[in-house]
Tab-separated table of C-alpha atoms in Angstrom:
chain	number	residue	atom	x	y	z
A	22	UNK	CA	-32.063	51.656	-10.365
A	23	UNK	CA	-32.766	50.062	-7.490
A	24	UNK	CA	-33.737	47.172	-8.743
A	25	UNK	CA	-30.349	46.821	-10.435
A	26	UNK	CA	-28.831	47.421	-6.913
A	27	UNK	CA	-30.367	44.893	-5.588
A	28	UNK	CA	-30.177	42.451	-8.293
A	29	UNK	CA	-26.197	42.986	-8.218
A	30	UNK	CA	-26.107	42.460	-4.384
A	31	UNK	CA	-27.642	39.194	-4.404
A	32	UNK	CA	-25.140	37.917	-7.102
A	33	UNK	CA	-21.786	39.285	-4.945
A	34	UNK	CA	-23.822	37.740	-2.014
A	35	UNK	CA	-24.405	34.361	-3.833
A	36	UNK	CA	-20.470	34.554	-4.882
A	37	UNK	CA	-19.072	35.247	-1.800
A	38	UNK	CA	-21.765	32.410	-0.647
A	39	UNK	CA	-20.336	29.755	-3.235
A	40	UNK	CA	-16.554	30.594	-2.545
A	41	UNK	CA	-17.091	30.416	1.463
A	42	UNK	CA	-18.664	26.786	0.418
A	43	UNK	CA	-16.175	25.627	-1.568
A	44	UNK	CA	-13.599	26.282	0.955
A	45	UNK	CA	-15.212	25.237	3.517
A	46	UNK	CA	-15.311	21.491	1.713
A	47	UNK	CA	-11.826	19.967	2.270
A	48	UNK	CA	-11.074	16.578	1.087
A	49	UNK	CA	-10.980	13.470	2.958
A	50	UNK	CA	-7.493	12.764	4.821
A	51	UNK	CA	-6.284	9.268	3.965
A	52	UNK	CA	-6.332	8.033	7.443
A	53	UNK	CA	-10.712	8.850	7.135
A	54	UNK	CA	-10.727	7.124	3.529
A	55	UNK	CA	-10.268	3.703	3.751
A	56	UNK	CA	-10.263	3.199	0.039
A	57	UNK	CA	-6.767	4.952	0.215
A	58	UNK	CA	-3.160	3.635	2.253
A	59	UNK	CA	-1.311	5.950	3.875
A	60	UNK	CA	1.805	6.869	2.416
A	61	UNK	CA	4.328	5.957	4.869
A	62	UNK	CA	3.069	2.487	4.734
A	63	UNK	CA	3.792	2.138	1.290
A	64	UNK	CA	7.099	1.960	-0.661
A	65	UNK	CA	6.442	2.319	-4.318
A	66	UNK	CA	9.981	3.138	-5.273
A	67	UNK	CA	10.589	0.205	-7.661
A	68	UNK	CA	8.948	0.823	-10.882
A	69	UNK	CA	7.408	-2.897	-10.921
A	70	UNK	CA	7.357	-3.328	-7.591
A	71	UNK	CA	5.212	-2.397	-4.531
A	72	UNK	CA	5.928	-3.444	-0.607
A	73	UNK	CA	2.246	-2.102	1.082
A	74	UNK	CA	3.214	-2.578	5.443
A	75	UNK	CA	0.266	-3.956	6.917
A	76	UNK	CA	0.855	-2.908	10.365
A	77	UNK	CA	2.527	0.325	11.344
A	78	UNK	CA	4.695	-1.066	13.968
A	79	UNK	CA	7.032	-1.930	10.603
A	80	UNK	CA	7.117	1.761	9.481
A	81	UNK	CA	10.827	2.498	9.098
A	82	UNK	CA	11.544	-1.040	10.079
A	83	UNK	CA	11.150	-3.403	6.571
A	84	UNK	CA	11.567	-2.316	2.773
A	85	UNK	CA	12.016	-3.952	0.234
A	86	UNK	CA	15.909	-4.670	-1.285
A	87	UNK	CA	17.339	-6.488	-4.357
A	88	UNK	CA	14.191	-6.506	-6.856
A	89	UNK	CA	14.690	-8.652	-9.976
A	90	UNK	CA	12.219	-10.049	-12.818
A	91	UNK	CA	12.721	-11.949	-15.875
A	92	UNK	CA	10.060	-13.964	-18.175
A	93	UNK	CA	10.180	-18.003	-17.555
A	94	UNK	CA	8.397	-19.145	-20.572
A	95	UNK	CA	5.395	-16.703	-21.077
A	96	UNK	CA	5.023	-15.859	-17.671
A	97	UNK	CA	7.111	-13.152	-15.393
A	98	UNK	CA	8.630	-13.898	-12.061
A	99	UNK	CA	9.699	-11.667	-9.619
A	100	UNK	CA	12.345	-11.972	-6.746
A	101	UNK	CA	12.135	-9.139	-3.885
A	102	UNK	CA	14.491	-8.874	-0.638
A	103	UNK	CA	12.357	-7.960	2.448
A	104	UNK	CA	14.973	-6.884	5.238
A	105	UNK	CA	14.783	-5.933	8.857
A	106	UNK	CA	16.225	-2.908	9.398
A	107	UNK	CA	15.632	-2.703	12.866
A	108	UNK	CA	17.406	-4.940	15.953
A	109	UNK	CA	13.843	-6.583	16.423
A	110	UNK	CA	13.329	-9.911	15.464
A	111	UNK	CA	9.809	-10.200	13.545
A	112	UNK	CA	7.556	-12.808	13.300
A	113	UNK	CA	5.450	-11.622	9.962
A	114	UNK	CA	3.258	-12.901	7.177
A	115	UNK	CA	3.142	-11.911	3.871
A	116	UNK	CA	1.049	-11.765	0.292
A	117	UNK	CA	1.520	-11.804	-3.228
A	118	UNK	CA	-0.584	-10.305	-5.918
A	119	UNK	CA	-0.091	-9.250	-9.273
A	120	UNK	CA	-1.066	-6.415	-11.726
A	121	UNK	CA	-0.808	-5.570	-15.213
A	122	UNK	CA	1.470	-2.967	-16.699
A	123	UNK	CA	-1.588	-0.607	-16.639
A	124	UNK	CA	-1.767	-1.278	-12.525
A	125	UNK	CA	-5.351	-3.248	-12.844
A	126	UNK	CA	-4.879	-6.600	-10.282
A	127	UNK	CA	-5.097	-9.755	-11.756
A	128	UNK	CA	-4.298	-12.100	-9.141
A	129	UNK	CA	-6.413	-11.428	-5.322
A	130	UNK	CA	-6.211	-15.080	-4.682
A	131	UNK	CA	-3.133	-15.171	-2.338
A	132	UNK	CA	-2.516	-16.496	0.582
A	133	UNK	CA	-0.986	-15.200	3.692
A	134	UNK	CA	2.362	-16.794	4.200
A	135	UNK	CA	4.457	-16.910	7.488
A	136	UNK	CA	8.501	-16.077	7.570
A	137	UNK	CA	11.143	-14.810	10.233
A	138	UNK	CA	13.214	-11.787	10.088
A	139	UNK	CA	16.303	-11.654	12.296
A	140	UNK	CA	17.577	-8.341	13.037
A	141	UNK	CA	19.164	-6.999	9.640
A	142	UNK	CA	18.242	-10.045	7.491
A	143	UNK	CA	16.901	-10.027	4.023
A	144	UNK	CA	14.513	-12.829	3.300
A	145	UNK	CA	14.071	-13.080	-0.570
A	146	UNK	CA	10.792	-14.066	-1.923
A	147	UNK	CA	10.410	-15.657	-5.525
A	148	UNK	CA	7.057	-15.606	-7.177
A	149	UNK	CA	5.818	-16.001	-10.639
A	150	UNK	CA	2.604	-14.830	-11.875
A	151	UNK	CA	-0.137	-16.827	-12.758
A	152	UNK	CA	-1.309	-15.108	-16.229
A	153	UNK	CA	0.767	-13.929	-19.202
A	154	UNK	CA	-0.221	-10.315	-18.626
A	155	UNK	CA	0.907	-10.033	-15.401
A	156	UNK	CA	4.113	-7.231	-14.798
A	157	UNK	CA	3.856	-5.416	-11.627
A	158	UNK	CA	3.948	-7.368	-7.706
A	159	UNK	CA	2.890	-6.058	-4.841
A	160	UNK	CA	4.314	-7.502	-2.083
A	161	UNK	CA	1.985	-7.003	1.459
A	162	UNK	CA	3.739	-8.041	4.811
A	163	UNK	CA	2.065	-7.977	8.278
A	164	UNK	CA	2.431	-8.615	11.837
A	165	UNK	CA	0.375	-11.693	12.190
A	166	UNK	CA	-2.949	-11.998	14.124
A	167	UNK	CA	-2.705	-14.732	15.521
A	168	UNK	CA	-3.214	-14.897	19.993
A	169	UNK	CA	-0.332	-17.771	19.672
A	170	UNK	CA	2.465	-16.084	17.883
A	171	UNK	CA	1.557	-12.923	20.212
A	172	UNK	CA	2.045	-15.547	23.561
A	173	UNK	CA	5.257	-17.498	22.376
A	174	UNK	CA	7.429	-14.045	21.463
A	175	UNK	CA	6.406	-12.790	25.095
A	176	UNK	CA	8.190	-16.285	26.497
């Protein structure tokens, strides 16, 4: 009998040891993971379409507007609005890749780009995609690192 007693309180202790463990282990925020980007940086309302803000300062302050595709030949080009929605005037750069209708990337090679947004503007970017299979954009903009850019706005 007692061995039974004892044998049933080390399995409750072992449970109650297992479910203080796995509640104790919470997941990784997205701000610690940086395989992940955090959500208000990222406007995935367009179903084809992704704008990922590479700086937070833009938070609330560019989006994407007027999204349009259409096949030329066997490829598929895309045409997104970015637009200032602040009273800022930004100096920015963006980038262009492409994914497949199942989300994989196909196209890492692009380059960083420089453009202007007045206060309120919409700058419209056409790009088409390099390979047949290519269906979704994603669209990265960024305040630029460069020490020169940073100098001449402060003029």
């Amino acid at each position: 009998m007692e061995r039974n007693m004892m044998t049933s309180f080390f399995k409750i202790f072992m449970l109650v040891v297992l479910s203080l463990s796995i509640l104790a282990c919470k997941p990784a925020s997205v701000a610690e993971n940086p395989g992940f980007v955090k959500q208000d940086t990222l406007d995935d309302s367009h179903p084809r379409a992704r704008l990922v803000l590479g700086s937070e300062k833009l938070v609330g302050n560019i989006r994407m507007a007027n999204i349009r595709f259409r096949k030329v030949g066997l490829f598929t080009q895309a045409q997104v609005g970015i637009q200032n929605l602040s009273d800022v005037r930004y100096n920015l750069e963006y980038k262009v890749e492409w994914e497949d209708e199942s989300g994989f990337m196909l196209d890492q090679s692009g380059a960083w780009q420089r453009f202007t947004l007045a206060p309120t503007q919409i700058d419209t970017v056409t790009t088409t995609g390099k390979v047949q299979n290519a269906y979704k954009v994603v669209f990265t903009v960024r305040l630029p690192d460069d020490p020169f850019i940073i100098n001449r706005e402060q003029k």
